[in-house]
Amino acid sequence: MELTNFINIINKSITSNEGKGYLVGGFIRDTLVKRSPKDIDIIIKGPKSAILPEIVSSTGVTAIFNDSRNDITKLTLSEPLVDTQISEIDIKFIEEEINANLSLRDFSINAMALDLSHYSTNYSHQDLIDPFAGIKDIQTKTIRIINASVFVDNPIRLLRAIRLASSLRFNIHPQTARQIKQDSHLILSIPPEGVGIEFLQILSNNNAKTHIEILDRLSLLEHVIPELALTKGVTQPREHYWDVWNHNLHCLDHAEKLMLGHQNSPIYSMSPWTKELEDHFNQLFSTTHTRGTHLKLASLLHDIAKPNTKTVEDSGRTRFPDHEHVGADMSSVILKRLKMENVTINYVSTLITHHLRPHHMQQGVLEPTRKAIYRYFNELKSEGIDVLFLHLADYLSAKGPQLTISDWATRAKMMSHVIDTHSEQVSEVYKTPMLINGNDLMTEFNIEPGPILGRLLADINEQHALGNVNTTSEAIDHARQILNNIQGQQ
């Protein structure tokens, strides 16, 4: 069903029961900024008992959910409306007039309404009910509250303001910014999962560094992740241009830009980037966020433990012993506090734990060996790619304005070599059938399931990926050699 026909059907159900319906909120805002709306918000003044059943029966709704806390009925369609992403409709029945309802909303750009009878795909601005100058604020790209009690009424709006600014690329009105800072303590009353949801949404948008800085400037970040505030002013060895706070922020920024591709940039055009890498970071990783958003989160937190682990030796040398493991534990505490998904917590912990590993893998060698690369990916699996990109972002952030193109070119080339070698090894394994399995080995050598069998299989797989074992006969010979070595050690 097309959107216009769908809205006309709903409007007929309303008007035939002497009601009045309005499109409101995000639907109006998104159409005005030329974004595809993801859902429809409708306000209805009229008898719910008569109107709602008629809407359900006439629109092909497959599910109904009553959000009693917000007095909203959520309808789900069997499939999205034609040429849209819309498959959900939020309906709220009101007794007050529409202007009174709009006055209860948060920002001017969300406080506009359109009579359903006036809807068409090219409706006029003159048809909008706009008591708080939302059209003007959209034209000037401004996030502005409609009254001073907006955040007291619903503190989640503190974070929503920054999230909207980041997703729409709008600016926050100075008076609204002052009100956010004044009311920032109210964030402590928000359920932590709500804070976590909004925070990840902010990170998921481009220019995340800018909006993390806004969260900090408006005294919100100290309530979301107070551990980050402790990194301010923590100096680092001369190998690092920034203090820990700015280093984390710039690492976030570089991670984001590395995932945007080459961008005709003399820096980012040297980094590895392929369609496969783009797909890797764009894949949905948790329930609602991509792997790329998770990498940005890990980048922001990767040195979170440096204030806790900093030592200054008698020689004056500054060190942060074991900060990667302490940081992994700290990140888990932080993300559990924000009620994030286990897949998110485990991912960030893994990346922080291993973020120094690419540096260690290439120390003292022109390039890592094929065996080192195999073992790296065999342990880290698909997160191995993400750790490499975190390493690149970490390196760029550490050098800051002192980055030399030649050193960066060497670093980026080495990471490309690691990724290309891994791709070759994966291809080599998958283009040939399995050489031997556990049952084959147990029969051949009369051994039982256990650690020795696991070691044999792991070693054969490794040698196969390295091109040293290519037939079943060679796999058996290799297993026999390992068993002889084990027996010789006993």
Coordinates of C-alpha atoms in Angstrom, one line a residue:
M1 CA 0.0 0.0 0.0
E2 CA 1.2 3.5 -0.8
L3 CA 1.7 6.0 2.0
T4 CA -0.8 8.5 0.7
N5 CA -3.5 5.8 0.4
F6 CA -2.7 4.5 3.8
I7 CA -3.1 7.9 5.4
N8 CA -6.3 8.5 3.5
I9 CA -7.7 5.2 4.9
I10 CA -6.8 6.2 8.4
N11 CA -8.3 9.6 8.0
K12 CA -11.5 8.2 6.7
S13 CA -11.7 5.9 9.8
I14 CA -11.3 9.0 12.0
T15 CA -13.6 11.4 10.3
S16 CA -16.4 8.9 9.8
N17 CA -16.4 8.7 13.6
E18 CA -16.5 12.5 14.1
G19 CA -12.8 12.6 15.0
K20 CA -9.8 14.7 14.0
G21 CA -6.4 13.3 13.1
Y22 CA -2.9 14.8 12.8
L23 CA 0.5 13.7 11.7
V24 CA 3.0 14.9 14.3
G25 CA 6.6 14.7 15.5
G26 CA 9.4 12.9 13.7
F27 CA 7.3 12.2 10.6
I28 CA 6.8 15.9 9.9
R29 CA 10.4 16.7 10.9
D30 CA 11.9 14.1 8.7
T31 CA 9.9 14.9 5.6
L32 CA 10.9 18.6 6.0
V33 CA 14.6 17.7 6.1
K34 CA 14.2 15.3 3.2
R35 CA 14.8 12.2 5.2
S36 CA 12.8 9.0 4.9
P37 CA 10.6 8.6 8.0
K38 CA 10.9 5.3 9.8
D39 CA 7.5 5.4 11.4
I40 CA 4.3 7.5 11.6
D41 CA 3.1 9.4 14.6
I42 CA -0.6 10.2 14.7
I43 CA -2.6 12.2 17.2
I44 CA -6.3 11.6 17.3
K45 CA -9.0 13.7 19.0
G46 CA -12.1 11.5 19.0
P47 CA -13.6 8.3 20.4
K48 CA -10.9 5.6 20.7
S49 CA -13.4 2.7 21.1
A50 CA -14.9 3.4 17.7
I51 CA -11.9 4.7 15.7
L52 CA -9.1 2.3 16.6
P53 CA -10.9 -1.0 15.6
E54 CA -11.8 0.6 12.3
I55 CA -8.2 1.6 11.7
V56 CA -7.0 -1.9 12.5
S57 CA -9.5 -3.6 10.3
S58 CA -8.9 -1.3 7.3
T59 CA -5.1 -1.1 7.2
G60 CA -3.9 -4.7 7.5
V61 CA -2.3 -4.4 10.9
T62 CA -0.7 -7.6 12.1
A63 CA 0.2 -6.7 15.6
I64 CA -1.0 -4.3 18.3
F65 CA 1.0 -3.2 21.3
N66 CA -0.4 -0.8 24.0
D67 CA 2.3 1.3 25.6
S68 CA 0.3 2.2 28.7
R69 CA 3.1 4.3 30.3
N70 CA 3.0 6.8 27.4
D71 CA -0.7 6.0 26.5
I72 CA 0.3 5.1 22.9
T73 CA -1.0 2.3 20.7
K74 CA 1.7 0.8 18.4
L75 CA 0.5 -0.8 15.2
T76 CA 2.7 -3.0 13.1
L77 CA 2.1 -3.7 9.4
S78 CA 2.8 -7.0 7.7
E79 CA 5.2 -5.2 5.3
P80 CA 6.5 -1.7 4.9
L81 CA 4.5 0.8 2.9
V82 CA 5.5 1.1 -0.8
D83 CA 8.7 3.1 -1.3
T84 CA 9.2 3.7 2.4
Q85 CA 10.8 2.1 5.5
I86 CA 7.5 2.6 7.4
S87 CA 6.0 -0.5 9.0
E88 CA 5.0 0.9 12.4
I89 CA 2.4 3.5 13.4
D90 CA 2.2 5.1 16.8
I91 CA -1.3 6.4 17.7
K92 CA -2.2 8.6 20.7
F93 CA -5.7 9.7 21.5
I94 CA -6.1 13.0 23.2
E95 CA -8.8 15.1 24.8
E96 CA -7.1 18.5 24.6
E97 CA -6.7 20.6 21.4
I98 CA -3.8 20.0 19.2
N99 CA -1.9 23.1 20.1
A100 CA -2.1 22.2 23.8
N101 CA -0.7 18.7 22.9
L102 CA 2.2 20.2 20.9
S103 CA 3.1 22.4 23.9
L104 CA 4.0 19.2 25.8
R105 CA 6.7 18.2 23.3
D106 CA 10.4 18.7 23.6
F107 CA 11.9 20.7 20.6
S108 CA 10.4 23.1 18.2
I109 CA 11.2 20.8 15.2
N110 CA 9.2 18.0 16.9
A111 CA 6.3 20.3 17.8
M112 CA 4.5 20.6 14.4
A113 CA 1.4 18.9 13.2
L114 CA -0.5 18.4 9.9
D115 CA -4.2 17.8 9.6
L116 CA -4.5 14.3 8.0
S117 CA -7.0 15.9 5.5
H118 CA -4.3 18.1 4.2
Y119 CA -1.7 15.4 3.6
S120 CA -0.1 14.8 0.3
T121 CA 3.5 13.9 -0.7
N122 CA 4.1 17.6 -1.5
Y123 CA 2.0 19.3 1.2
S124 CA 2.6 23.0 1.8
H125 CA 4.3 24.6 4.8
Q126 CA 1.3 26.8 5.1
D127 CA -0.8 23.7 6.0
L128 CA 1.4 23.0 9.0
I129 CA 0.3 23.8 12.6
D130 CA 3.6 25.3 13.9
P131 CA 3.1 27.2 17.2
F132 CA 6.8 27.2 18.1
A133 CA 8.4 28.2 14.8
G134 CA 9.7 24.7 14.0
I135 CA 9.9 25.4 10.3
K136 CA 12.2 28.3 10.9
D137 CA 14.5 26.2 13.2
I138 CA 14.6 23.5 10.5
Q139 CA 15.6 26.2 8.0
T140 CA 18.4 27.4 10.3
K141 CA 19.4 23.9 11.4
T142 CA 18.7 24.6 15.1
I143 CA 17.7 22.4 18.0
R144 CA 15.6 24.5 20.4
I145 CA 13.5 23.6 23.4
I146 CA 9.9 25.0 23.5
N147 CA 10.0 25.8 27.2
A148 CA 12.4 25.8 30.2
S149 CA 10.8 22.7 31.8
V150 CA 11.4 20.3 28.9
F151 CA 14.2 18.5 30.6
V152 CA 12.6 18.4 34.0
D153 CA 9.5 16.9 32.4
N154 CA 11.6 14.1 30.8
P155 CA 15.3 14.0 31.4
I156 CA 16.1 11.6 28.5
R157 CA 15.6 14.7 26.3
L158 CA 19.0 16.0 27.6
L159 CA 20.7 13.2 25.5
R160 CA 18.1 13.3 22.8
A161 CA 19.0 17.0 22.0
I162 CA 22.6 15.9 21.2
R163 CA 21.5 12.8 19.4
L164 CA 19.2 14.9 17.1
A165 CA 21.9 17.4 16.5
S166 CA 24.3 14.7 15.5
S167 CA 21.9 12.8 13.2
L168 CA 20.5 15.9 11.6
R169 CA 23.8 17.9 11.6
F170 CA 22.0 20.7 13.4
N171 CA 23.3 23.1 16.0
I172 CA 22.0 23.4 19.5
H173 CA 20.5 26.9 20.3
P174 CA 22.6 28.7 22.9
Q175 CA 19.7 29.0 25.3
T176 CA 19.0 25.4 25.0
A177 CA 22.6 24.5 25.6
R178 CA 22.6 26.6 28.8
Q179 CA 19.4 24.8 29.9
I180 CA 21.0 21.4 29.2
K181 CA 24.0 22.3 31.3
Q182 CA 21.9 23.7 34.1
D183 CA 19.7 20.5 34.2
S184 CA 22.5 18.0 33.4
H185 CA 22.3 16.4 36.8
L186 CA 18.8 15.2 35.9
I187 CA 20.5 12.5 33.7
L188 CA 21.1 10.6 36.9
S189 CA 17.4 9.9 37.2
I190 CA 17.2 8.2 33.7
P191 CA 17.2 4.4 33.7
P192 CA 20.8 3.4 32.6
E193 CA 19.6 1.4 29.6
G194 CA 18.0 4.6 28.2
V195 CA 21.3 6.4 28.7
G196 CA 23.2 3.6 26.9
I197 CA 20.7 3.6 24.0
E198 CA 21.1 7.3 23.4
F199 CA 24.8 7.3 23.8
L200 CA 25.3 4.6 21.2
Q201 CA 23.0 6.4 18.8
I202 CA 25.2 9.5 19.2
L203 CA 28.3 7.4 18.5
S204 CA 26.7 5.8 15.4
N205 CA 26.4 9.1 13.6
N206 CA 29.2 10.9 11.8
N207 CA 31.3 13.5 13.6
A208 CA 31.0 11.5 16.8
K209 CA 34.1 13.2 18.3
T210 CA 32.4 16.6 18.0
H211 CA 29.3 15.4 19.8
I212 CA 31.2 13.6 22.5
E213 CA 32.9 17.0 23.1
I214 CA 29.4 18.6 23.3
L215 CA 28.3 16.0 25.8
D216 CA 31.4 16.9 27.8
R217 CA 31.0 20.7 27.5
L218 CA 27.4 20.5 28.6
S219 CA 28.3 18.5 31.7
L220 CA 26.5 15.3 30.5
L221 CA 29.5 13.0 29.8
E222 CA 30.7 13.2 33.4
H223 CA 27.4 11.5 34.4
V224 CA 27.4 9.0 31.5
I225 CA 31.0 7.8 31.7
P226 CA 32.7 9.6 34.6
E227 CA 35.8 7.5 34.0
L228 CA 36.5 9.5 30.8
A229 CA 36.7 12.7 32.7
L230 CA 39.6 11.3 34.8
T231 CA 41.7 11.1 31.6
K232 CA 41.8 14.9 31.2
G233 CA 45.3 16.3 31.7
V234 CA 46.9 12.9 32.1
T235 CA 50.2 13.4 30.3
Q236 CA 51.9 10.8 28.2
P237 CA 55.4 10.0 26.9
R238 CA 56.8 12.2 24.1
E239 CA 55.7 9.5 21.6
H240 CA 52.2 10.7 22.2
Y241 CA 51.2 14.2 21.1
W242 CA 48.0 14.5 23.1
D243 CA 47.1 13.9 26.7
V244 CA 45.0 10.8 27.3
W245 CA 41.6 12.6 27.0
N246 CA 42.4 14.1 23.7
H247 CA 44.1 11.0 22.5
N248 CA 41.0 8.9 23.1
L249 CA 38.9 11.6 21.3
H250 CA 41.2 11.7 18.3
C251 CA 41.4 7.9 18.2
L252 CA 37.5 7.9 17.9
D253 CA 37.7 10.4 15.1
H254 CA 40.3 8.5 13.1
A255 CA 38.5 5.2 13.6
E256 CA 35.4 6.8 12.1
K257 CA 37.2 8.4 9.2
L258 CA 39.1 5.2 8.4
M259 CA 35.8 3.5 8.0
L260 CA 34.6 6.1 5.6
G261 CA 37.0 4.9 3.0
H262 CA 39.8 6.8 1.2
Q263 CA 37.9 10.1 0.8
N264 CA 40.6 11.5 -1.5
S265 CA 42.7 12.0 1.6
P266 CA 46.5 11.8 1.6
I267 CA 46.3 10.0 4.9
Y268 CA 43.2 7.7 4.7
S269 CA 43.9 6.8 1.0
M270 CA 47.0 4.9 2.3
S271 CA 45.0 2.7 4.7
P272 CA 43.5 -0.7 3.7
W273 CA 40.0 -0.4 2.3
T274 CA 38.0 -2.7 0.1
K275 CA 34.3 -3.5 -0.5
E276 CA 34.8 -6.5 1.9
L277 CA 36.1 -4.3 4.6
E278 CA 33.2 -1.8 4.1
D279 CA 30.7 -4.7 4.4
H280 CA 32.5 -6.0 7.5
F281 CA 32.0 -2.7 9.3
N282 CA 28.5 -2.0 8.0
Q283 CA 27.1 -5.4 9.2
L284 CA 24.7 -5.4 12.0
F285 CA 26.6 -6.6 15.1
S286 CA 24.3 -6.1 18.0
T287 CA 20.5 -5.8 18.0
T288 CA 20.5 -2.3 16.6
H289 CA 24.1 -1.2 15.8
T290 CA 26.8 -2.0 13.3
R291 CA 30.3 -3.3 13.9
G292 CA 31.5 0.1 12.9
T293 CA 29.7 1.8 15.8
H294 CA 31.2 -0.8 18.2
L295 CA 34.7 0.0 16.9
K296 CA 34.1 3.7 17.6
L297 CA 33.0 2.8 21.2
A298 CA 36.1 0.7 21.7
S299 CA 38.3 3.5 20.3
L300 CA 36.8 6.0 22.7
L301 CA 37.5 3.7 25.7
H302 CA 40.7 2.0 24.6
D303 CA 43.0 3.9 27.0
I304 CA 40.4 4.4 29.8
A305 CA 42.8 2.8 32.3
K306 CA 45.8 5.0 31.8
P307 CA 45.0 7.3 34.7
N308 CA 44.8 4.2 37.0
T309 CA 48.0 2.6 35.7
K310 CA 50.3 5.5 35.2
T311 CA 53.8 5.3 36.8
V312 CA 56.8 7.5 36.5
E313 CA 60.1 5.8 36.9
D314 CA 63.2 7.3 38.6
S315 CA 64.6 8.0 35.1
G316 CA 61.5 10.1 34.4
R317 CA 60.1 7.6 32.0
T318 CA 56.3 7.4 32.0
R319 CA 54.6 4.0 31.7
F320 CA 51.1 2.5 31.8
P321 CA 51.8 -1.1 32.8
D322 CA 49.0 -3.6 31.9
H323 CA 46.6 -0.7 30.9
E324 CA 45.1 -2.8 28.2
H325 CA 43.9 -5.5 30.6
V326 CA 42.8 -3.1 33.3
G327 CA 41.1 -1.1 30.6
A328 CA 39.2 -4.1 29.3
D329 CA 37.9 -4.8 32.8
M330 CA 37.0 -1.1 33.3
S331 CA 35.1 -1.0 30.0
S332 CA 33.1 -4.1 31.0
V333 CA 32.1 -2.4 34.2
I334 CA 31.1 0.8 32.4
L335 CA 29.1 -0.9 29.7
K336 CA 27.4 -3.3 32.1
R337 CA 26.4 -0.2 34.1
L338 CA 24.8 1.2 31.0
K339 CA 22.9 -2.1 30.5
M340 CA 24.5 -2.7 27.1
E341 CA 24.2 -6.0 25.3
N342 CA 26.7 -8.8 26.2
V343 CA 27.9 -8.9 22.6
T344 CA 28.8 -5.2 22.9
I345 CA 30.6 -5.6 26.2
N346 CA 32.6 -8.6 25.0
Y347 CA 33.6 -7.0 21.8
V348 CA 34.9 -3.8 23.4
S349 CA 36.7 -5.8 26.1
T350 CA 38.4 -7.9 23.4
L351 CA 39.5 -5.0 21.3
I352 CA 40.9 -3.1 24.3
T353 CA 42.7 -6.3 25.6
H354 CA 44.4 -6.8 22.2
H355 CA 44.8 -3.2 20.9
L356 CA 48.6 -3.3 21.4
R357 CA 49.0 -6.7 19.7
P358 CA 49.5 -5.4 16.1
H359 CA 52.3 -3.2 17.3
H360 CA 54.0 -6.2 19.1
M361 CA 53.4 -8.4 16.0
Q362 CA 55.5 -6.1 13.8
Q363 CA 58.3 -5.2 16.2
G364 CA 61.8 -6.1 14.9
V365 CA 60.6 -7.5 11.6
L366 CA 60.0 -6.0 8.1
E367 CA 56.6 -7.7 8.1
P368 CA 54.8 -10.3 10.3
T369 CA 55.3 -13.9 9.3
R370 CA 52.5 -15.9 7.8
K371 CA 52.5 -18.1 10.9
A372 CA 52.1 -15.0 13.2
I373 CA 49.3 -13.7 11.0
Y374 CA 47.5 -17.1 11.1
R375 CA 47.7 -17.4 14.8
Y376 CA 46.6 -13.8 15.3
F377 CA 43.4 -14.4 13.3
N378 CA 42.9 -17.9 14.7
E379 CA 42.6 -16.4 18.1
L380 CA 40.8 -13.2 17.4
K381 CA 38.6 -14.4 14.5
S382 CA 36.6 -11.6 12.8
E383 CA 37.6 -9.1 15.6
G384 CA 41.1 -9.4 14.2
I385 CA 40.2 -6.9 11.5
D386 CA 38.7 -4.5 14.0
V387 CA 41.8 -4.6 16.2
L388 CA 44.0 -3.7 13.2
F389 CA 41.8 -0.7 12.5
L390 CA 41.8 0.3 16.1
H391 CA 45.6 0.1 15.9
L392 CA 45.7 2.4 12.9
A393 CA 43.4 4.9 14.6
D394 CA 45.6 4.7 17.7
Y395 CA 48.7 5.3 15.8
L396 CA 47.3 8.3 14.0
S397 CA 46.1 9.8 17.3
A398 CA 49.4 9.1 19.0
K399 CA 51.3 11.0 16.4
G400 CA 48.8 13.9 16.0
P401 CA 50.2 16.8 13.9
Q402 CA 53.7 15.3 14.1
L403 CA 52.7 12.4 11.8
T404 CA 55.1 11.8 9.0
I405 CA 53.7 10.5 5.7
S406 CA 56.6 8.0 5.3
D407 CA 56.1 6.4 8.7
W408 CA 52.3 6.3 8.2
A409 CA 52.8 4.7 4.7
T410 CA 54.9 2.0 6.2
R411 CA 52.4 1.3 9.0
A412 CA 49.4 1.3 6.6
K413 CA 51.2 -1.0 4.1
M414 CA 52.0 -3.4 6.9
M415 CA 48.4 -3.6 8.0
S416 CA 47.3 -4.1 4.4
H417 CA 49.8 -7.0 4.2
V418 CA 48.3 -8.6 7.3
I419 CA 44.8 -8.3 5.9
D420 CA 45.7 -9.6 2.4
T421 CA 47.7 -12.5 3.9
H422 CA 44.7 -13.5 6.0
S423 CA 42.4 -13.3 3.0
E424 CA 44.8 -15.6 1.1
Q425 CA 44.9 -18.1 4.0
V426 CA 41.1 -18.2 4.3
S427 CA 40.8 -18.7 0.6
E428 CA 43.3 -21.5 0.6
V429 CA 41.5 -23.3 3.3
Y430 CA 38.0 -22.9 1.8
K431 CA 38.9 -23.8 -1.8
T432 CA 40.1 -27.3 -0.8
P433 CA 38.1 -29.9 1.1
M434 CA 38.9 -30.7 4.7
L435 CA 42.1 -32.8 4.7
I436 CA 41.3 -34.9 7.8
N437 CA 38.8 -34.8 10.7
G438 CA 38.9 -36.0 14.3
N439 CA 37.4 -39.4 13.6
D440 CA 40.0 -40.0 10.9
L441 CA 42.8 -39.2 13.4
M442 CA 41.3 -41.4 16.2
T443 CA 41.0 -44.3 13.8
E444 CA 44.5 -43.9 12.4
F445 CA 46.3 -43.5 15.7
N446 CA 44.0 -45.2 18.1
I447 CA 43.6 -42.1 20.3
E448 CA 40.7 -40.9 22.3
P449 CA 39.0 -37.4 22.2
G450 CA 40.9 -35.0 24.3
P451 CA 43.6 -32.3 24.3
I452 CA 46.0 -34.3 22.1
L453 CA 43.4 -34.7 19.4
G454 CA 42.6 -31.0 19.6
R455 CA 46.3 -30.1 19.3
L456 CA 46.7 -32.4 16.2
L457 CA 43.7 -30.8 14.4
A458 CA 44.7 -27.2 15.3
D459 CA 48.3 -27.8 14.1
I460 CA 47.1 -29.5 10.8
N461 CA 44.7 -26.6 10.1
E462 CA 47.5 -24.1 10.7
Q463 CA 50.0 -25.9 8.4
H464 CA 47.2 -26.3 5.8
A465 CA 46.6 -22.5 5.9
L466 CA 50.3 -21.9 5.6
G467 CA 50.6 -24.1 2.6
N468 CA 52.8 -26.7 4.3
V469 CA 50.3 -29.5 4.4
N470 CA 48.1 -30.0 1.3
T471 CA 46.9 -33.6 1.2
T472 CA 45.4 -36.2 3.6
S473 CA 48.6 -38.2 3.4
E474 CA 50.7 -35.2 4.4
A475 CA 48.2 -34.4 7.2
I476 CA 48.6 -38.0 8.6
D477 CA 52.4 -37.8 8.3
H478 CA 52.4 -34.4 10.1
A479 CA 50.1 -35.8 12.9
R480 CA 52.5 -38.8 13.3
Q481 CA 55.4 -36.5 13.7
I482 CA 53.7 -34.5 16.4
L483 CA 52.7 -37.7 18.3
N484 CA 56.3 -38.9 18.1
N485 CA 57.5 -35.6 19.5
I486 CA 55.0 -35.9 22.3
Q487 CA 56.0 -39.4 23.1
G488 CA 59.7 -38.5 23.1
Q489 CA 59.0 -35.8 25.7
Q490 CA 57.3 -38.2 28.1

